[in-house]
Structure formats: C-alpha cells, structure tokens
Tab-separated table of N, CA, C and O and ligand atoms in Angstrom:
chain	number	residue	atom	x	y	z
A	21	MET	N	121.767	145.979	103.281
A	21	MET	CA	123.086	145.337	102.375
A	21	MET	C	124.002	145.281	102.835
A	21	MET	O	124.741	145.674	103.429
A	22	GLU	N	125.263	144.349	102.516
A	22	GLU	CA	126.902	144.529	103.710
A	22	GLU	C	127.339	146.006	103.567
A	22	GLU	O	127.593	146.099	102.699
A	23	ARG	N	127.936	145.249	104.572
A	23	ARG	CA	128.761	146.548	104.446
A	23	ARG	C	129.914	147.375	103.954
A	23	ARG	O	129.577	148.168	102.680
A	24	ARG	N	130.908	145.903	103.246
A	24	ARG	CA	131.540	145.902	102.502
A	24	ARG	C	131.232	146.833	100.525
A	24	ARG	O	131.515	147.884	101.015
A	25	THR	N	129.339	146.240	100.778
A	25	THR	CA	129.541	146.807	99.536
A	25	THR	C	128.670	148.397	99.432
A	25	THR	O	128.708	148.558	98.744
A	26	ARG	N	127.740	148.341	100.827
A	26	ARG	CA	127.387	149.553	100.899
A	26	ARG	C	128.916	150.626	100.541
A	26	ARG	O	128.573	151.561	100.307
A	27	GLN	N	130.284	150.499	101.425
A	27	GLN	CA	131.466	151.250	101.592
A	27	GLN	C	131.581	150.740	99.510
A	27	GLN	O	131.514	152.292	99.360
A	28	ARG	N	131.254	150.234	99.049
A	28	ARG	CA	131.905	150.580	97.200
A	28	ARG	C	130.570	151.254	96.950
A	28	ARG	O	131.351	152.224	96.237
A	29	GLU	N	129.346	151.059	97.090
A	29	GLU	CA	128.479	152.027	96.396
A	29	GLU	C	128.706	153.293	97.048
A	29	GLU	O	127.899	154.431	96.310
A	30	ALA	N	128.826	153.544	98.062
A	30	ALA	CA	129.144	155.437	99.124
A	30	ALA	C	130.330	154.976	97.686
A	30	ALA	O	129.956	157.021	96.815
A	31	ILE	N	131.098	154.425	97.843
A	31	ILE	CA	132.067	155.329	96.863
A	31	ILE	C	131.898	155.615	95.565
A	31	ILE	O	131.999	156.827	94.771
A	32	TRP	N	131.554	155.049	95.126
A	32	TRP	CA	130.611	154.942	93.686
A	32	TRP	C	130.380	156.079	93.476
A	32	TRP	O	130.502	156.732	92.231
A	33	GLN	N	129.460	155.840	93.966
A	33	GLN	CA	128.030	157.464	94.484
A	33	GLN	C	128.844	158.787	93.926
A	33	GLN	O	128.857	159.871	93.210
A	34	THR	N	130.300	158.635	94.996
A	34	THR	CA	131.049	159.541	95.590
A	34	THR	C	131.811	160.171	93.906
A	34	THR	O	131.482	161.463	93.205
A	35	PHE	N	132.099	159.687	93.010
A	35	PHE	CA	132.593	159.881	91.468
A	35	PHE	C	131.048	160.000	91.156
A	35	PHE	O	131.434	161.320	90.223
A	36	GLU	N	130.024	159.546	90.739
A	36	GLU	CA	128.869	160.070	90.040
A	36	GLU	C	128.873	161.956	90.276
A	36	GLU	O	128.601	162.536	89.454
A	37	ARG	N	128.748	162.145	91.853
A	37	ARG	CA	128.408	163.191	92.217
A	37	ARG	C	129.112	164.210	91.611
A	37	ARG	O	129.014	164.984	91.621
A	38	ALA	N	130.185	163.785	92.051
A	38	ALA	CA	132.128	164.588	91.771
A	38	ALA	C	131.080	164.709	89.967
A	38	ALA	O	131.957	166.171	89.645
A	39	ALA	N	131.314	164.287	89.567
A	39	ALA	CA	131.327	164.220	88.137
A	39	ALA	C	132.682	165.042	87.406
A	39	ALA	O	132.515	166.176	86.058
A	40	ARG	N	133.807	163.973	88.188
A	40	ARG	CA	134.830	164.892	87.395
A	40	ARG	C	136.253	163.799	88.392
A	40	ARG	O	136.126	163.497	89.288
A	41	PRO	N	137.115	164.307	87.450
A	41	PRO	CA	137.930	163.033	88.087
A	41	PRO	C	138.744	163.258	89.882
A	41	PRO	O	138.912	164.582	90.319
A	42	LEU	N	138.876	161.759	90.840
A	42	LEU	CA	139.741	162.266	91.576
A	42	LEU	C	140.200	161.329	92.277
A	42	LEU	O	140.419	160.018	91.276
A	43	GLY	N	141.246	161.919	93.274
A	43	GLY	CA	142.000	160.873	94.000
A	43	GLY	C	141.899	160.848	94.760
A	43	GLY	O	140.627	160.697	95.463
A	44	PRO	N	142.252	159.504	95.380
A	44	PRO	CA	141.585	158.743	96.300
A	44	PRO	C	141.617	159.955	97.928
A	44	PRO	O	140.713	159.721	98.646
A	45	GLN	N	142.166	160.730	98.095
A	45	GLN	CA	142.415	161.410	98.980
A	45	GLN	C	140.805	162.345	99.126
A	45	GLN	O	140.077	161.832	100.044
A	46	GLU	N	140.698	163.227	97.391
A	46	GLU	CA	139.467	163.765	97.858
A	46	GLU	C	138.301	162.925	97.827
A	46	GLU	O	137.731	163.586	98.524
A	47	THR	N	138.276	161.238	97.594
A	47	THR	CA	137.864	160.934	97.330
A	47	THR	C	137.075	160.183	99.236
A	47	THR	O	136.151	160.752	99.565
A	48	LEU	N	138.258	160.203	99.118
A	48	LEU	CA	137.936	159.663	101.157
A	48	LEU	C	137.220	161.461	101.860
A	48	LEU	O	136.131	161.075	102.656
A	49	GLU	N	137.359	161.851	101.163
A	49	GLU	CA	136.889	163.453	101.718
A	49	GLU	C	135.634	163.335	101.612
A	49	GLU	O	134.797	163.917	102.719
A	50	LEU	N	135.174	163.813	100.488
A	50	LEU	CA	134.270	162.672	99.642
A	50	LEU	C	133.033	162.583	100.574
A	50	LEU	O	131.680	162.765	100.656
A	51	ALA	N	133.579	161.445	100.559
A	51	ALA	CA	132.709	160.011	100.766
A	51	ALA	C	132.631	159.382	101.605
A	51	ALA	O	131.506	159.375	102.696
A	52	ARG	N	133.350	160.391	103.275
A	52	ARG	CA	133.306	160.096	104.742
A	52	ARG	C	131.991	161.014	104.967
A	52	ARG	O	131.506	159.982	105.799
A	53	SER	N	131.177	161.554	104.472
A	53	SER	CA	129.963	161.713	105.595
A	53	SER	C	129.104	161.078	104.678
A	53	SER	O	127.986	160.597	105.891
A	54	ASP	N	129.111	160.062	104.061
A	54	ASP	CA	127.979	159.265	104.001
A	54	ASP	C	128.415	157.655	104.310
A	54	ASP	O	127.369	156.832	104.790
A	55	VAL	N	129.525	157.850	104.512
A	55	VAL	CA	130.589	155.791	105.298
A	55	VAL	C	131.479	156.748	106.514
A	55	VAL	O	132.937	156.936	106.307
A	56	PRO	N	130.438	156.819	107.814
A	56	PRO	CA	131.118	156.906	109.052
A	56	PRO	C	132.686	155.802	109.204
A	56	PRO	O	131.955	155.593	109.308
A	57	GLY	N	133.606	157.127	109.228
A	57	GLY	CA	134.555	155.790	109.612
A	57	GLY	C	135.878	155.065	108.592
A	57	GLY	O	136.202	154.332	108.630
A	58	LEU	N	135.035	156.052	107.406
A	58	LEU	CA	136.127	155.352	106.360
A	58	LEU	C	137.094	156.084	106.008
A	58	LEU	O	137.729	157.723	106.941
A	59	GLY	N	138.269	154.748	105.458
A	59	GLY	CA	139.792	154.892	105.738
A	59	GLY	C	140.482	154.986	104.963
A	59	GLY	O	139.476	154.559	104.161
A	60	ILE	N	141.614	155.601	104.046
A	60	ILE	CA	141.909	155.504	103.254
A	60	ILE	C	142.587	153.950	102.693
A	60	ILE	O	142.723	154.250	101.420
A	61	ALA	N	142.714	153.225	103.315
A	61	ALA	CA	143.351	151.981	102.852
A	61	ALA	C	141.392	151.550	101.873
A	61	ALA	O	141.683	150.634	101.209
A	62	THR	N	140.338	151.944	103.525
A	62	THR	CA	138.949	150.764	102.198
A	62	THR	C	139.247	151.750	100.638
A	62	THR	O	138.927	151.138	100.249
A	63	VAL	N	138.836	153.379	100.918
A	63	VAL	CA	138.924	153.952	99.389
A	63	VAL	C	139.655	153.653	98.038
A	63	VAL	O	139.211	152.843	97.342
A	64	TYR	N	141.795	153.259	98.511
A	64	TYR	CA	141.898	152.321	97.462
A	64	TYR	C	141.948	151.152	97.319
A	64	TYR	O	141.847	150.976	96.370
A	65	ARG	N	140.974	150.101	97.974
A	65	ARG	CA	140.673	149.281	98.216
A	65	ARG	C	139.258	148.831	96.705
A	65	ARG	O	140.092	148.210	96.221
A	66	ASN	N	138.848	149.738	97.261
A	66	ASN	CA	137.684	149.872	96.407
A	66	ASN	C	137.669	150.737	95.249
A	66	ASN	O	137.288	150.448	93.837
A	67	ILE	N	139.342	151.543	95.302
A	67	ILE	CA	138.708	152.131	93.650
A	67	ILE	C	138.944	151.001	92.747
A	67	ILE	O	138.962	150.714	91.123
A	68	LYS	N	140.022	149.507	93.573
A	68	LYS	CA	140.837	149.336	93.056
A	68	LYS	C	139.888	147.990	91.952
A	68	LYS	O	140.147	147.550	91.157
A	69	ALA	N	139.440	148.268	92.931
A	69	ALA	CA	138.165	146.727	92.721
A	69	ALA	C	136.589	147.520	91.967
A	69	ALA	O	136.730	146.843	90.566
A	70	LEU	N	136.736	148.853	91.151
A	70	LEU	CA	135.936	149.314	90.708
A	70	LEU	C	136.682	149.650	88.936
A	70	LEU	O	135.729	149.462	88.311
A	71	VAL	N	138.009	149.453	89.343
A	71	VAL	CA	138.940	149.567	88.237
A	71	VAL	C	139.024	148.437	87.081
A	71	VAL	O	138.506	148.386	86.245
A	72	ALA	N	138.897	147.147	88.617
A	72	ALA	CA	138.676	146.419	87.926
A	72	ALA	C	137.357	145.225	86.933
A	72	ALA	O	137.449	144.870	86.136
A	73	GLU	N	136.393	145.798	87.758
A	73	GLU	CA	134.859	146.110	87.624
A	73	GLU	C	134.299	147.006	86.159
A	73	GLU	O	133.461	146.602	85.150
A	74	GLU	N	136.012	147.586	85.912
A	74	GLU	CA	135.559	148.726	84.399
A	74	GLU	C	134.270	149.603	84.833
A	74	GLU	O	133.592	149.915	83.913
A	75	ARG	N	134.106	149.771	86.245
A	75	ARG	CA	133.096	150.958	85.892
A	75	ARG	C	133.959	151.844	86.361
A	75	ARG	O	133.483	153.687	86.726
A	76	LEU	N	136.014	151.832	86.939
A	76	LEU	CA	136.052	153.340	87.124
A	76	LEU	C	137.358	153.439	86.021
A	76	LEU	O	137.543	152.134	85.687
A	77	ARG	N	137.578	154.377	85.461
A	77	ARG	CA	139.594	154.200	85.314
A	77	ARG	C	140.280	155.394	85.886
A	77	ARG	O	140.121	155.719	85.821
A	78	ALA	N	141.146	154.783	85.388
A	78	ALA	CA	142.746	155.969	85.715
A	78	ALA	C	142.828	156.927	84.555
A	78	ALA	O	142.731	156.608	83.403
A	79	VAL	N	142.849	158.335	85.669
A	79	VAL	CA	143.317	159.052	84.774
A	79	VAL	C	144.951	159.522	84.701
A	79	VAL	O	144.822	159.824	85.747
A	80	GLU	N	145.633	158.775	83.955
A	80	GLU	CA	146.817	160.028	83.772
A	80	GLU	C	147.862	161.107	83.699
A	80	GLU	O	146.886	161.873	82.522
A	81	LEU	N	147.720	161.882	84.556
A	81	LEU	CA	148.108	162.767	84.452
A	81	LEU	C	149.844	163.725	84.191
A	81	LEU	O	150.233	162.667	84.996
A	82	PRO	N	150.501	164.127	83.298
A	82	PRO	CA	151.986	164.255	83.581
A	82	PRO	C	152.282	165.556	84.606
A	82	PRO	O	152.059	165.970	85.264
A	83	GLY	N	153.408	164.075	85.351
A	83	GLY	CA	153.833	164.426	86.699
A	83	GLY	C	152.909	164.693	88.059
A	83	GLY	O	153.142	165.592	88.582
A	84	ALA	N	151.424	163.830	87.504
A	84	ALA	CA	151.282	163.777	89.262
A	84	ALA	C	150.446	162.437	88.704
A	84	ALA	O	150.553	161.470	88.186
A	85	PRO	N	149.714	162.082	90.114
A	85	PRO	CA	149.481	160.987	90.427
A	85	PRO	C	148.407	160.422	89.703
A	85	PRO	O	147.856	161.437	89.431
A	86	ASP	N	147.871	159.779	89.661
A	86	ASP	CA	146.452	159.047	88.828
A	86	ASP	C	145.057	159.652	89.634
A	86	ASP	O	145.285	159.438	90.711
A	87	ARG	N	144.471	159.546	88.677
A	87	ARG	CA	142.932	160.369	89.101
A	87	ARG	C	141.985	159.487	88.626
A	87	ARG	O	142.821	158.896	87.948
A	88	TYR	N	140.484	159.444	89.106
A	88	TYR	CA	140.118	158.063	88.896
A	88	TYR	C	138.686	158.758	88.437
A	88	TYR	O	138.287	159.922	88.966
A	89	GLU	N	138.214	158.695	87.280
A	89	GLU	CA	136.792	158.770	87.017
A	89	GLU	C	135.319	157.620	85.897
A	89	GLU	O	135.937	156.731	85.846
A	90	VAL	N	134.514	157.959	86.318
A	90	VAL	CA	133.950	157.602	85.336
A	90	VAL	C	134.384	157.074	83.868
A	90	VAL	O	134.229	157.245	83.353
A	91	ALA	N	134.156	155.365	83.933
A	91	ALA	CA	134.475	154.907	82.645
A	91	ALA	C	133.374	154.914	81.911
A	91	ALA	O	132.194	155.049	81.767
A	92	GLY	N	134.036	154.724	80.302
A	92	GLY	CA	132.996	154.703	79.434
A	92	GLY	C	132.668	155.743	79.083
A	92	GLY	O	131.322	155.920	77.861
A	93	LYS	N	133.285	158.018	79.282
A	93	LYS	CA	132.525	158.773	78.859
A	93	LYS	C	133.342	158.873	77.405
A	93	LYS	O	134.448	158.387	77.010
A	94	ASP	N	132.676	160.598	76.380
A	94	ASP	CA	133.320	160.044	75.268
A	94	ASP	C	134.323	160.726	75.372
A	94	ASP	O	134.588	160.722	76.858
A	95	HIS	N	135.007	161.018	74.436
A	95	HIS	CA	136.468	161.650	73.802
A	95	HIS	C	136.378	162.976	74.928
A	95	HIS	O	135.378	163.374	74.487
A	96	HIS	N	137.585	162.799	75.863
A	96	HIS	CA	137.498	163.723	76.202
A	96	HIS	C	138.463	164.666	76.775
A	96	HIS	O	139.590	163.745	76.566
A	97	HIS	N	139.148	165.605	77.325
A	97	HIS	CA	140.213	166.153	78.303
A	97	HIS	C	140.475	166.736	79.794
A	97	HIS	O	138.690	166.161	79.821
A	98	HIS	N	141.589	167.063	80.055
A	98	HIS	CA	140.708	167.544	81.594
A	98	HIS	C	142.046	168.459	81.988
A	98	HIS	O	142.870	169.124	81.397
A	99	PHE	N	141.828	169.839	82.478
A	99	PHE	CA	142.549	170.419	83.099
A	99	PHE	C	142.459	170.628	84.668
A	99	PHE	O	141.914	169.356	85.374
A	100	HIS	N	143.812	170.650	84.900
A	100	HIS	CA	144.453	170.577	86.115
A	100	HIS	C	144.998	171.947	86.514
A	100	HIS	O	145.634	172.554	86.247
A	101	CYS	N	144.499	172.319	87.369
A	101	CYS	CA	144.060	173.814	88.101
A	101	CYS	C	145.908	173.716	89.315
A	101	CYS	O	145.776	172.525	90.231
A	102	ARG	N	146.223	174.693	89.353
A	102	ARG	CA	147.115	175.053	89.760
A	102	ARG	C	147.406	174.892	91.319
A	102	ARG	O	147.993	175.058	91.742
A	103	ALA	N	146.543	175.846	90.860
A	103	ALA	CA	146.122	176.023	92.671
A	103	ALA	C	145.397	175.011	93.750
A	103	ALA	O	145.928	175.342	94.734
A	104	CYS	N	144.436	174.496	93.389
A	104	CYS	CA	143.552	173.157	94.375
A	104	CYS	C	144.240	171.865	93.971
A	104	CYS	O	144.038	171.774	94.137
A	105	ASP	N	145.385	171.736	93.001
A	105	ASP	CA	145.136	171.076	92.122
A	105	ASP	C	144.346	169.849	92.012
A	105	ASP	O	144.413	169.014	91.753
A	106	GLY	N	143.008	170.543	91.585
A	106	GLY	CA	142.132	169.626	91.225
A	106	GLY	C	141.779	169.239	89.970
A	106	GLY	O	142.400	170.746	89.132
A	107	VAL	N	141.498	168.312	89.109
A	107	VAL	CA	141.675	167.783	87.636
A	107	VAL	C	140.190	168.358	86.951
A	107	VAL	O	139.046	167.382	87.776
A	108	PHE	N	139.427	169.074	85.751
A	108	PHE	CA	138.111	168.960	85.533
A	108	PHE	C	138.236	168.397	84.133
A	108	PHE	O	138.823	168.452	84.107
A	109	GLU	N	136.781	168.390	83.855
A	109	GLU	CA	136.154	167.509	82.477
A	109	GLU	C	136.734	169.168	81.501
A	109	GLU	O	135.769	169.920	82.082
A	110	VAL	N	137.478	168.519	80.670
A	110	VAL	CA	136.931	169.425	79.205
A	110	VAL	C	136.452	168.898	78.532
A	110	VAL	O	136.725	167.539	77.743
A	111	GLU	N	135.179	169.104	78.022
A	111	GLU	CA	133.945	167.947	76.994
A	111	GLU	C	134.721	168.217	75.207
A	111	GLU	O	134.027	167.531	74.753
A	112	THR	N	135.027	168.958	75.515
A	112	THR	CA	135.488	169.428	73.559
A	112	THR	C	136.505	169.252	73.084
A	112	THR	O	137.450	169.517	74.138
A	113	CYS	N	136.493	169.177	72.057
A	113	CYS	CA	138.301	168.798	71.935
A	113	CYS	C	138.234	169.234	70.547
A	113	CYS	O	137.401	168.967	69.435
A	114	GLN	N	139.340	170.104	70.027
A	114	GLN	CA	139.031	170.357	68.538
A	114	GLN	C	139.490	168.988	67.228
A	114	GLN	O	138.923	170.020	66.803
A	115	GLY	N	140.258	167.984	67.713
A	115	GLY	CA	140.544	167.394	67.352
A	115	GLY	C	140.967	166.814	65.563
A	115	GLY	O	141.335	165.679	65.798
A	116	ASP	N	141.403	167.825	65.657
A	116	ASP	CA	141.988	167.414	64.197
A	116	ASP	C	143.520	168.604	63.901
A	116	ASP	O	143.615	169.580	64.145
A	117	PHE	N	144.448	166.971	64.652
A	117	PHE	CA	146.473	167.309	64.971
A	117	PHE	C	146.899	167.070	63.703
A	117	PHE	O	147.882	167.624	63.042
A	118	ASP	N	145.845	166.882	62.343
A	118	ASP	CA	146.774	166.870	61.220
A	118	ASP	C	147.435	167.653	60.744
A	118	ASP	O	148.631	166.913	60.506
A	119	ALA	N	147.124	168.932	60.692
A	119	ALA	CA	147.386	169.875	60.834
A	119	ALA	C	148.631	170.517	61.676
A	119	ALA	O	150.153	170.673	59.958
A	120	ILE	N	149.214	170.147	62.218
A	120	ILE	CA	150.690	170.063	62.838
A	120	ILE	C	151.431	168.907	63.096
A	120	ILE	O	152.265	168.723	63.813
A	121	THR	N	150.741	167.951	62.779
A	121	THR	CA	151.571	167.002	62.181
A	121	THR	C	152.487	166.529	61.195
A	121	THR	O	152.512	167.799	60.501
A	122	PRO	N	153.816	166.309	61.725
A	122	PRO	CA	155.123	166.848	60.741
A	122	PRO	C	154.421	165.921	59.455
A	122	PRO	O	153.593	164.902	59.016
A	123	ASN	N	154.980	166.440	57.749
A	123	ASN	CA	154.836	165.593	56.766
A	123	ASN	C	155.107	164.359	56.831
A	123	ASN	O	156.909	163.959	56.931
A	124	GLY	N	154.405	163.757	56.612
A	124	GLY	CA	154.773	162.052	56.145
A	124	GLY	C	154.413	161.159	57.558
A	124	GLY	O	154.708	160.457	57.191
A	125	PHE	N	154.254	162.136	58.716
A	125	PHE	CA	153.364	160.851	59.820
A	125	PHE	C	152.297	161.141	59.912
A	125	PHE	O	151.433	160.938	59.352
A	126	SER	N	152.300	159.623	60.200
A	126	SER	CA	150.900	158.990	60.230
A	126	SER	C	150.104	159.079	61.976
A	126	SER	O	150.953	158.420	62.643
A	127	LEU	N	149.642	160.270	62.337
A	127	LEU	CA	148.925	160.591	63.723
A	127	LEU	C	148.003	159.746	63.791
A	127	LEU	O	146.967	158.761	63.240
A	128	GLU	N	148.350	158.653	65.467
A	128	GLU	CA	147.556	157.919	65.470
A	128	GLU	C	146.367	158.424	67.177
A	128	GLU	O	144.955	157.750	67.005
A	129	ASP	N	147.083	159.298	67.669
A	129	ASP	CA	146.008	159.407	69.252
A	129	ASP	C	146.669	161.087	69.329
A	129	ASP	O	147.989	161.235	69.017
A	130	HIS	N	146.077	161.456	70.701
A	130	HIS	CA	147.002	162.464	71.074
A	130	HIS	C	146.493	162.590	72.867
A	130	HIS	O	145.128	162.122	73.404
A	131	GLU	N	147.234	163.396	73.859
A	131	GLU	CA	147.105	163.561	75.031
A	131	GLU	C	147.262	165.029	75.287
A	131	GLU	O	148.274	165.358	74.665
A	132	ILE	N	145.809	165.662	75.738
A	132	ILE	CA	145.848	167.143	76.143
A	132	ILE	C	145.194	167.124	77.360
A	132	ILE	O	144.873	166.061	77.734
A	133	THR	N	146.240	167.994	77.973
A	133	THR	CA	146.206	168.618	79.873
A	133	THR	C	146.292	170.451	79.699
A	133	THR	O	147.107	170.632	79.112
A	134	LEU	N	144.935	170.771	80.017
A	134	LEU	CA	145.417	171.950	79.933
A	134	LEU	C	145.497	172.468	81.513
A	134	LEU	O	145.134	171.833	82.440
A	135	TYR	N	146.145	173.770	81.394
A	135	TYR	CA	146.708	173.849	83.097
A	135	TYR	C	146.097	175.422	82.739
A	135	TYR	O	146.113	176.548	82.345
A	136	GLY	N	146.206	176.187	84.732
A	136	GLY	CA	145.573	177.034	85.063
A	136	GLY	C	144.598	177.009	86.103
A	136	GLY	O	145.275	176.524	86.995
A	137	LEU	N	144.273	178.237	86.128
A	137	LEU	CA	143.396	177.915	87.442
A	137	LEU	C	141.833	177.730	87.322
A	137	LEU	O	141.237	178.053	86.353
A	138	CYS	N	141.542	177.157	88.275
A	138	CYS	CA	139.582	176.915	87.509
A	138	CYS	C	138.911	177.706	88.083
A	138	CYS	O	139.269	178.969	88.844
A	139	ALA	N	137.541	177.344	87.986
A	139	ALA	CA	136.945	178.784	88.192
A	139	ALA	C	136.583	179.511	89.282
A	139	ALA	O	136.747	180.449	89.701
A	140	ARG	N	136.536	177.762	90.459
A	140	ARG	CA	136.695	178.760	92.157
A	140	ARG	C	138.300	179.645	92.327
A	140	ARG	O	138.119	180.333	93.124
A	141	CYS	N	139.045	178.702	91.840
A	141	CYS	CA	140.471	179.509	92.652
A	141	CYS	C	140.609	181.104	91.398
A	141	CYS	O	141.187	181.413	92.287
A	142	ALA	N	140.315	181.248	90.344
A	142	ALA	CA	140.610	182.129	89.804
A	142	ALA	C	139.194	183.237	89.721
A	142	ALA	O	139.695	184.624	90.051
A	143	GLY	N	138.867	183.041	90.558
A	143	GLY	CA	137.335	184.139	91.050
A	143	GLY	C	137.854	184.336	92.591
A	143	GLY	O	137.249	185.240	92.547
B	21	LIG	ZN1	141.364	175.823	91.759
B	22	LIG	ZN1	141.138	165.147	71.640
C-alpha cells in the first residue's frame, strides 16, 4: 500500500478504535504508534480528506474546537469532560422536547451537550 494511503487508513482506524470524537492532537497521539513520524499537518490533511469522503463528520461543540467522529451514526449527543477536555458519546436521547417548546412554536431540531467529569476523571 502506498505510504499516503497507509497513513490515511491508520488515521481512520484510530477513529474507529477510539469510538468517540477526537480532535487533531488526540488523533496524532493515538495514531503515532501505528505511523512512526506522523506529524500534525498530515493528521489535519487526512481528517479533511476523510470528511470530504464522508467517512468522518465534524462535531461542533459550543465554545470548543471541532472534534471529528465516524460518520453515519444514529442520532446521539455528546458529553464534554471539563477536566481532560475529552468528548464522549451519549447514546440515548430523551427525544421529546415538545413539552418545553413555547406554545405555538414549531420545533424542528435540538442540540444537547452534557458537561462534567468523565468516568476516569471522576474516579
Ligand atoms: Zn475526563
Ligand atoms: Zn437528541
């Protein structure tokens, strides 16, 4: 396999293995063991390519830099750890927000981010 392709696949596998959204720096740290000499510019370039290929999607968080996760997952939300800055998946959604929508408004979508300490930081 060509070196560039090998790097891209190693970065892709890092996201699959992590099973949570990653920022470029975290991706670099996790992928480095598979790709000796990997640099941050290469990570950025490959994340961009994987987003263009729709294999990854950007996770936008209020007041924080974008993370990236494997595209095509079911509806879910995220938990942002205030101690380690890690972002984790929240698999379930309570879903019914009609009850808190103002009278006469038509609800179309919602964004939810939970904040606190992840299991490792809380433990
Ligand atoms: Zn944490
Ligand atoms: Zn939801």
